[in-house]
Tab-separated table of C-alpha atoms in Angstrom:
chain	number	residue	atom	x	y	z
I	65	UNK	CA	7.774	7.307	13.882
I	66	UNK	CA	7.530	8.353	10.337
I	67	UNK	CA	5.924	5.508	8.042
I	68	UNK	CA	6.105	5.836	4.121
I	69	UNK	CA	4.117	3.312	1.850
I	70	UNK	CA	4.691	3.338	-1.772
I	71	UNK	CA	4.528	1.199	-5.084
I	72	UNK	CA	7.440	1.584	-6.590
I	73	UNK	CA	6.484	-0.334	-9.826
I	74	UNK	CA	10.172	-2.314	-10.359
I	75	UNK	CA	12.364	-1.034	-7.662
I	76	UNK	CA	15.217	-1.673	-9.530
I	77	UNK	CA	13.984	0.276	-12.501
I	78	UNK	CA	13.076	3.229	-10.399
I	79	UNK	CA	16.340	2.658	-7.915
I	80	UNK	CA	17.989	5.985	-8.126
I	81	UNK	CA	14.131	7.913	-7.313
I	82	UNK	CA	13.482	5.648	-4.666
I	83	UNK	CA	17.063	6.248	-2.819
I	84	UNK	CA	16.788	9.930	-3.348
I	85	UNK	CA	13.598	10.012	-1.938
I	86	UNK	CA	14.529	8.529	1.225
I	87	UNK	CA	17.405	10.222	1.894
I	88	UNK	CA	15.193	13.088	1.518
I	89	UNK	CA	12.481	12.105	3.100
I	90	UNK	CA	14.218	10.196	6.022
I	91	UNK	CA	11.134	7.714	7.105
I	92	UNK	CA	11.679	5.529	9.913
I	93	UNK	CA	10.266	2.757	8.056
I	94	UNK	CA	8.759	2.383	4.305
I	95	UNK	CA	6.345	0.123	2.771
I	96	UNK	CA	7.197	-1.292	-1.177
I	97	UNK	CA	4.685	-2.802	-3.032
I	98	UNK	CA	5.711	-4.084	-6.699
I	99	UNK	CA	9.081	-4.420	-6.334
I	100	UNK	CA	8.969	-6.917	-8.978
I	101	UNK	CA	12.192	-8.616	-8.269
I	102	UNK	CA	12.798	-11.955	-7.053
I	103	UNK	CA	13.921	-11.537	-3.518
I	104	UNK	CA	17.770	-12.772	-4.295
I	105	UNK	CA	17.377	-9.839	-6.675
I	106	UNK	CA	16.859	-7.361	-4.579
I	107	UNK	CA	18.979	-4.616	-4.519
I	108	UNK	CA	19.655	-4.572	-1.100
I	109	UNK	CA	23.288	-2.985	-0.654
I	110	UNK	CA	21.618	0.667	-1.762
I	111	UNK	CA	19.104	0.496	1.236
I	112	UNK	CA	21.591	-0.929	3.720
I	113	UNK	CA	23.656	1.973	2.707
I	114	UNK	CA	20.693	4.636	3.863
I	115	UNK	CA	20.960	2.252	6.858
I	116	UNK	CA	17.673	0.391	6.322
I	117	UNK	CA	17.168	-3.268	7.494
I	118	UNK	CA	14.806	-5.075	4.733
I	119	UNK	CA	12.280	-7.755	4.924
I	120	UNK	CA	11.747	-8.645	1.340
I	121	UNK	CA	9.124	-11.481	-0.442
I	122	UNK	CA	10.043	-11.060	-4.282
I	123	UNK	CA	8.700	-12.648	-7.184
I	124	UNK	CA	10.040	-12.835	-10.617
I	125	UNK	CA	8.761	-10.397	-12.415
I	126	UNK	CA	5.424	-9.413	-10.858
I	127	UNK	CA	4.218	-8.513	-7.671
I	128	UNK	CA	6.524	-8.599	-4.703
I	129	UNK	CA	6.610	-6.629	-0.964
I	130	UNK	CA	9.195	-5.296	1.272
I	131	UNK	CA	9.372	-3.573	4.498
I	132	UNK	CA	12.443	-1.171	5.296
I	133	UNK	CA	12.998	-0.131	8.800
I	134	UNK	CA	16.006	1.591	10.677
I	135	UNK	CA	15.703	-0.583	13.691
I	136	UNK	CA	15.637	-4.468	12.825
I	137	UNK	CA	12.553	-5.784	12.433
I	138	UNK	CA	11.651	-9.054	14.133
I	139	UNK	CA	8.861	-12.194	13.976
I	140	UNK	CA	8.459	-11.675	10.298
I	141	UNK	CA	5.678	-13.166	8.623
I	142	UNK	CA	5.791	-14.040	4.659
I	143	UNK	CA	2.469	-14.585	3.822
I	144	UNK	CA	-1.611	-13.152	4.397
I	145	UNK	CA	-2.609	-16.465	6.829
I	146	UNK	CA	-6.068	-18.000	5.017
I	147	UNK	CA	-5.056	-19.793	1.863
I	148	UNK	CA	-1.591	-21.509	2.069
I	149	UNK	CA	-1.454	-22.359	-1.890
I	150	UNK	CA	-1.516	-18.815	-2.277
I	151	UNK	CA	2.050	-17.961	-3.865
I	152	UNK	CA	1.910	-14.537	-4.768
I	153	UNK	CA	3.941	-12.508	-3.074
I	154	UNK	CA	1.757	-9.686	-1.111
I	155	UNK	CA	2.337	-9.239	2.030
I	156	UNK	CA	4.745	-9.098	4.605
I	157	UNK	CA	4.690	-8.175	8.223
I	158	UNK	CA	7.039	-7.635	11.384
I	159	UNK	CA	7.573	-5.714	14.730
I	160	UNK	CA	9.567	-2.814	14.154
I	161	UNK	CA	9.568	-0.173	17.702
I	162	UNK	CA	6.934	-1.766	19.900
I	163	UNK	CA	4.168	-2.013	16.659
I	164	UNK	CA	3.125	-4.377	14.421
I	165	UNK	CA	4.038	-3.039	10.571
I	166	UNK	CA	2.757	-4.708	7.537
I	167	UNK	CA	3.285	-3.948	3.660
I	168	UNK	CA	0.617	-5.303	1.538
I	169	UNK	CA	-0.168	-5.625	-2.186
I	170	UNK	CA	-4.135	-6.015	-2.426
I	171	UNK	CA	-4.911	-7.966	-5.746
I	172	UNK	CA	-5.965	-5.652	-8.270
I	173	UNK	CA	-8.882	-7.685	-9.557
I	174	UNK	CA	-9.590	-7.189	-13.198
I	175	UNK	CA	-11.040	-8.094	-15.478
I	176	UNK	CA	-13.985	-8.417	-13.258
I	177	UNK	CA	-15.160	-11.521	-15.191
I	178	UNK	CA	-12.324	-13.858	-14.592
I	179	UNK	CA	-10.956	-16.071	-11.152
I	180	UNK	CA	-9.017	-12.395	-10.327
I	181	UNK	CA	-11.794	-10.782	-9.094
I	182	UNK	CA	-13.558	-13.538	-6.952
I	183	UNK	CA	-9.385	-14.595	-5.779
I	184	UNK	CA	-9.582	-10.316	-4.824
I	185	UNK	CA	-12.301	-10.603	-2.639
I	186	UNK	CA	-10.800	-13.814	-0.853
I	187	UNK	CA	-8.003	-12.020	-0.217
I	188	UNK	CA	-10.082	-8.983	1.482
I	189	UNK	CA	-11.637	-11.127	3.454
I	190	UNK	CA	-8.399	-12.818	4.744
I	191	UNK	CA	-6.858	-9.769	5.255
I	192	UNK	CA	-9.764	-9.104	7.395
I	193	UNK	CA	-9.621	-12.132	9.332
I	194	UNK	CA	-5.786	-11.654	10.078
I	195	UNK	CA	-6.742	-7.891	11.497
I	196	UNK	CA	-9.263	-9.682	13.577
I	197	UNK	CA	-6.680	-11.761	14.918
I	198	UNK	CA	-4.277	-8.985	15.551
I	199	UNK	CA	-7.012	-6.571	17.403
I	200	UNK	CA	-7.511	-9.550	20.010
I	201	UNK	CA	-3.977	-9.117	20.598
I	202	UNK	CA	-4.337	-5.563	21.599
I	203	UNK	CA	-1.266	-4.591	20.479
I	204	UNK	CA	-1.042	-1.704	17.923
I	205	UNK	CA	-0.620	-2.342	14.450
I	206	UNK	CA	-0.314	-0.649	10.966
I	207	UNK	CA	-1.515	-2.254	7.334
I	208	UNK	CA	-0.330	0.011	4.789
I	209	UNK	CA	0.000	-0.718	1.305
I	210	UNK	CA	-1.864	-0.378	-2.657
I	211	UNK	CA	-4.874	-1.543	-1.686
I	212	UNK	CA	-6.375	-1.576	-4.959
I	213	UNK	CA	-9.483	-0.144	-3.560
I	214	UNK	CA	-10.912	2.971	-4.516
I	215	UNK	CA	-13.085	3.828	-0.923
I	216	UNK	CA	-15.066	6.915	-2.562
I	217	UNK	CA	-16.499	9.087	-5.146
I	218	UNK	CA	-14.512	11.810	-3.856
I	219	UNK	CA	-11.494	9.330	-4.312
I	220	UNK	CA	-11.418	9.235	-8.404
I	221	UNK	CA	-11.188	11.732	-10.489
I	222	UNK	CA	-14.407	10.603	-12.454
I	223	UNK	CA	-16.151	7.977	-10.787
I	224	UNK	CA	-18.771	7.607	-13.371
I	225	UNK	CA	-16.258	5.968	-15.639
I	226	UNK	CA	-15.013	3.801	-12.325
I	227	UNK	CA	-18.335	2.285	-11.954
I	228	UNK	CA	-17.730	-1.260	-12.819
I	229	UNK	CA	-13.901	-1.366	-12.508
I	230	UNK	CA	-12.553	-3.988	-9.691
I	231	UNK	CA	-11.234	-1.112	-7.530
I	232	UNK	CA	-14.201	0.893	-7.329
I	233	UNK	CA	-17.223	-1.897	-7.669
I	234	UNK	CA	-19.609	-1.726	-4.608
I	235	UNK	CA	-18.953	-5.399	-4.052
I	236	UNK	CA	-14.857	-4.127	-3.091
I	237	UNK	CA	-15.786	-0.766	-0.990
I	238	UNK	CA	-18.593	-3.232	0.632
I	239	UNK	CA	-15.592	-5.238	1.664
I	240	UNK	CA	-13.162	-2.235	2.586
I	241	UNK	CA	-15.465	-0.512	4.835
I	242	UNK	CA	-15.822	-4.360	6.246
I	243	UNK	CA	-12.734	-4.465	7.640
I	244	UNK	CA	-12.852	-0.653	8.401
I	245	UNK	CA	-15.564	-1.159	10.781
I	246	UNK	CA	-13.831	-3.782	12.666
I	247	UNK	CA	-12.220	-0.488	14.451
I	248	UNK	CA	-9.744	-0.091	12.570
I	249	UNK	CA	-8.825	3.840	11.331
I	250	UNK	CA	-8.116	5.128	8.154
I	251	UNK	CA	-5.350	7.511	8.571
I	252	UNK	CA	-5.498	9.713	5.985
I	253	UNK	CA	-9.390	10.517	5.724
I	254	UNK	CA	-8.705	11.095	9.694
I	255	UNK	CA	-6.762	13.499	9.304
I	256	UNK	CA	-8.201	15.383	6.409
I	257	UNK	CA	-11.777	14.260	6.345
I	258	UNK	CA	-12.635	17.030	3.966
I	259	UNK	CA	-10.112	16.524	1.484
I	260	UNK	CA	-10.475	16.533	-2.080
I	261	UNK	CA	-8.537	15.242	-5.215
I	262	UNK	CA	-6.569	13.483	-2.908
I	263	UNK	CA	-4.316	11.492	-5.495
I	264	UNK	CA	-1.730	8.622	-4.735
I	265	UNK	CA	-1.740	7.311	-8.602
I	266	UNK	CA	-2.029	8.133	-11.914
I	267	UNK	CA	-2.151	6.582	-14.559
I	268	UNK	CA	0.382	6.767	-17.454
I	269	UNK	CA	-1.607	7.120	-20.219
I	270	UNK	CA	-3.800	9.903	-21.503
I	271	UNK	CA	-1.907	12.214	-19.802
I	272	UNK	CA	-3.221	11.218	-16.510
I	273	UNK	CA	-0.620	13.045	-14.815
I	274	UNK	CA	-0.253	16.725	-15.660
I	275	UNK	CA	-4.172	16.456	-15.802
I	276	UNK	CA	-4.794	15.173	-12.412
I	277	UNK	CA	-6.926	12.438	-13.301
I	278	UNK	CA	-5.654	10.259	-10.377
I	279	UNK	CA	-7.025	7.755	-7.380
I	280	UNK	CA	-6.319	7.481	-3.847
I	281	UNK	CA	-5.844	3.341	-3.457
I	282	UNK	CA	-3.335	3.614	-1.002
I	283	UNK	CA	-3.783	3.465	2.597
I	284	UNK	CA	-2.992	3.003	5.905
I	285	UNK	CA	-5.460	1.196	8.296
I	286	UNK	CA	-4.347	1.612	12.147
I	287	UNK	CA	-5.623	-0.059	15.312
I	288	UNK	CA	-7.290	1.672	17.913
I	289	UNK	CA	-3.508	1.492	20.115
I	290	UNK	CA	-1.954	3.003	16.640
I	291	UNK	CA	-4.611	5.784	15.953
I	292	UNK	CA	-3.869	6.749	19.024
I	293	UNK	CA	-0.945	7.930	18.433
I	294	UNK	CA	-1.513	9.436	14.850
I	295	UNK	CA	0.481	13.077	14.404
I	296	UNK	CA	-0.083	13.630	10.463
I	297	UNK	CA	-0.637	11.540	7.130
I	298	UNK	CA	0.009	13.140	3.783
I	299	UNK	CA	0.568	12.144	-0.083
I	300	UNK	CA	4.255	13.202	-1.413
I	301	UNK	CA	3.354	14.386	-5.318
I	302	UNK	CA	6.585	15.133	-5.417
I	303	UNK	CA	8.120	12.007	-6.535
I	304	UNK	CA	5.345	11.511	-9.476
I	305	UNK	CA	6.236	14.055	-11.681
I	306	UNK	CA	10.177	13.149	-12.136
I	307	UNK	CA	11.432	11.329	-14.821
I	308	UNK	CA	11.365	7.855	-15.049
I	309	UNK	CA	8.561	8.095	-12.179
I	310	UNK	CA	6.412	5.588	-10.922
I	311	UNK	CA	2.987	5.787	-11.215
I	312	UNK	CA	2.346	5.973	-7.828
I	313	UNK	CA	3.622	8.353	-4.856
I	314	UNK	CA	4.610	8.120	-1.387
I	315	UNK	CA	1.966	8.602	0.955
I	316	UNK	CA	3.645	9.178	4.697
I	317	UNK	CA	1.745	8.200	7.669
I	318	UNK	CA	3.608	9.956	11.532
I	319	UNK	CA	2.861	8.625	14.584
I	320	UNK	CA	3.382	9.561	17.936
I	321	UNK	CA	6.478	8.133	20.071
């Protein structure tokens, strides 16, 4: 099973890269964050075409989740369980082949001194208490998504300047590694545990881009039944550097039948 997450930053905007990526790319399944669409909006004849089924929580204008998948996906969930007013729409979650499968949009957290931050590290902590809930089960699972979290020096291109930014503050990798040491595995540092300037986004300003001045903030964290399984897990630059791109890229998790 081939899993892509990406944040597509306005799917509809960015329509005609997205669909010629995955006819390309053929994933099984594949994670949007940012669609920033309500879900009515969605535009969901072009995926059905590729002959994707699509679990979609929009949200006018900002935000918003799906989770494509050739085979139907079942027992969706809407919502991160932990604070029902909660509106925004991050996350959503279903069985697709046997394995749990959830898209998720971390909240990015700055500025540092406002309610985003502190409402950031609620959401961590939810998220960890829902991967809690779903190790008890025992059966695998997969949270991919923009975390928003920066895990590393070796994960910025200058982490000096990073310092006291929401995705890199020790107070957010404190809370990463958290739910990383509940057993949960980090695909891609798994599989290349040496790797550096390892990129999934860059910025568009200051020529971020063509100067590689980039972060890795989105991951794949995979139960002990899931890691199991893990084949490969690799960043797709391709996709950043067409026209009209978004500022992040696919990274593609493979697992194991």
């Amino acid at each position: 099973m081939r899993i892509a997450t990406w944040n597509v930053n306005s799917v509809k905007a960015r329509l005609g890269n997205v669909t010629e990526w995955l006819d390309s790319a053929k994933p099984d399944v594949v994670l949007f964050q940012e669609i920033k669409c309500e879900t009515a909006a969605f535009p969901l004849q072009a995926f059905q075409d590729l002959g994707y089924h699509c679990a979609v929580v929009g949200q006018k204008a900002y935000n918003g989740v799906a989770l494509l998948s050739r085979e139907e996906p079942t027992d969706i969930i809407t919502r991160l369980p932990g604070e029902p007013e909660d509106e925004q729409a991050r996350y959503v979650e279903a069985t697709v082949g046997g394995i749990r499968i959830a898209s998720l949009y971390l909240p990015n957290g700055n500025p540092v001194g406002t309610e985003k931050y502190p409402y950031k590290l609620r959401w961590m902590d939810r998220l960890k208490a829902h991967a809690s809930s779903l190790l008890a089960s025992e059966v695998p699972f997969v949270l991919g998504g923009d975390y928003n979290v920066i895990p590393e020096a070796r994960d910025v291109y200058d982490p000096a300047a990073w310092v006291t930014d929401a995705l890199f503050r020790p107070e957010t990798r404190a809370k990463f590694r958290e739910i990383t040491h509940l057993g949960l595995v980090e695909a891609f540092r798994a599989v290349h545990p040496t790797a550096e300037r390892a990129y999934s986004f860059w910025d568009y300003q200051a020529g971020a881009w063509p100067r590689d001045m980039g972060l890795r903030i989105d991951h794949f964290l995979l139960s002990p039944q899931a890691a199991d399984r893990l084949v490969g897990c690799a960043i797709d630059k391709g996709p950043r550097g067409q026209e009209k791109a978004s500022d992040h890229t696919p990274v593609v998790l493979e697992l194991a039948a």
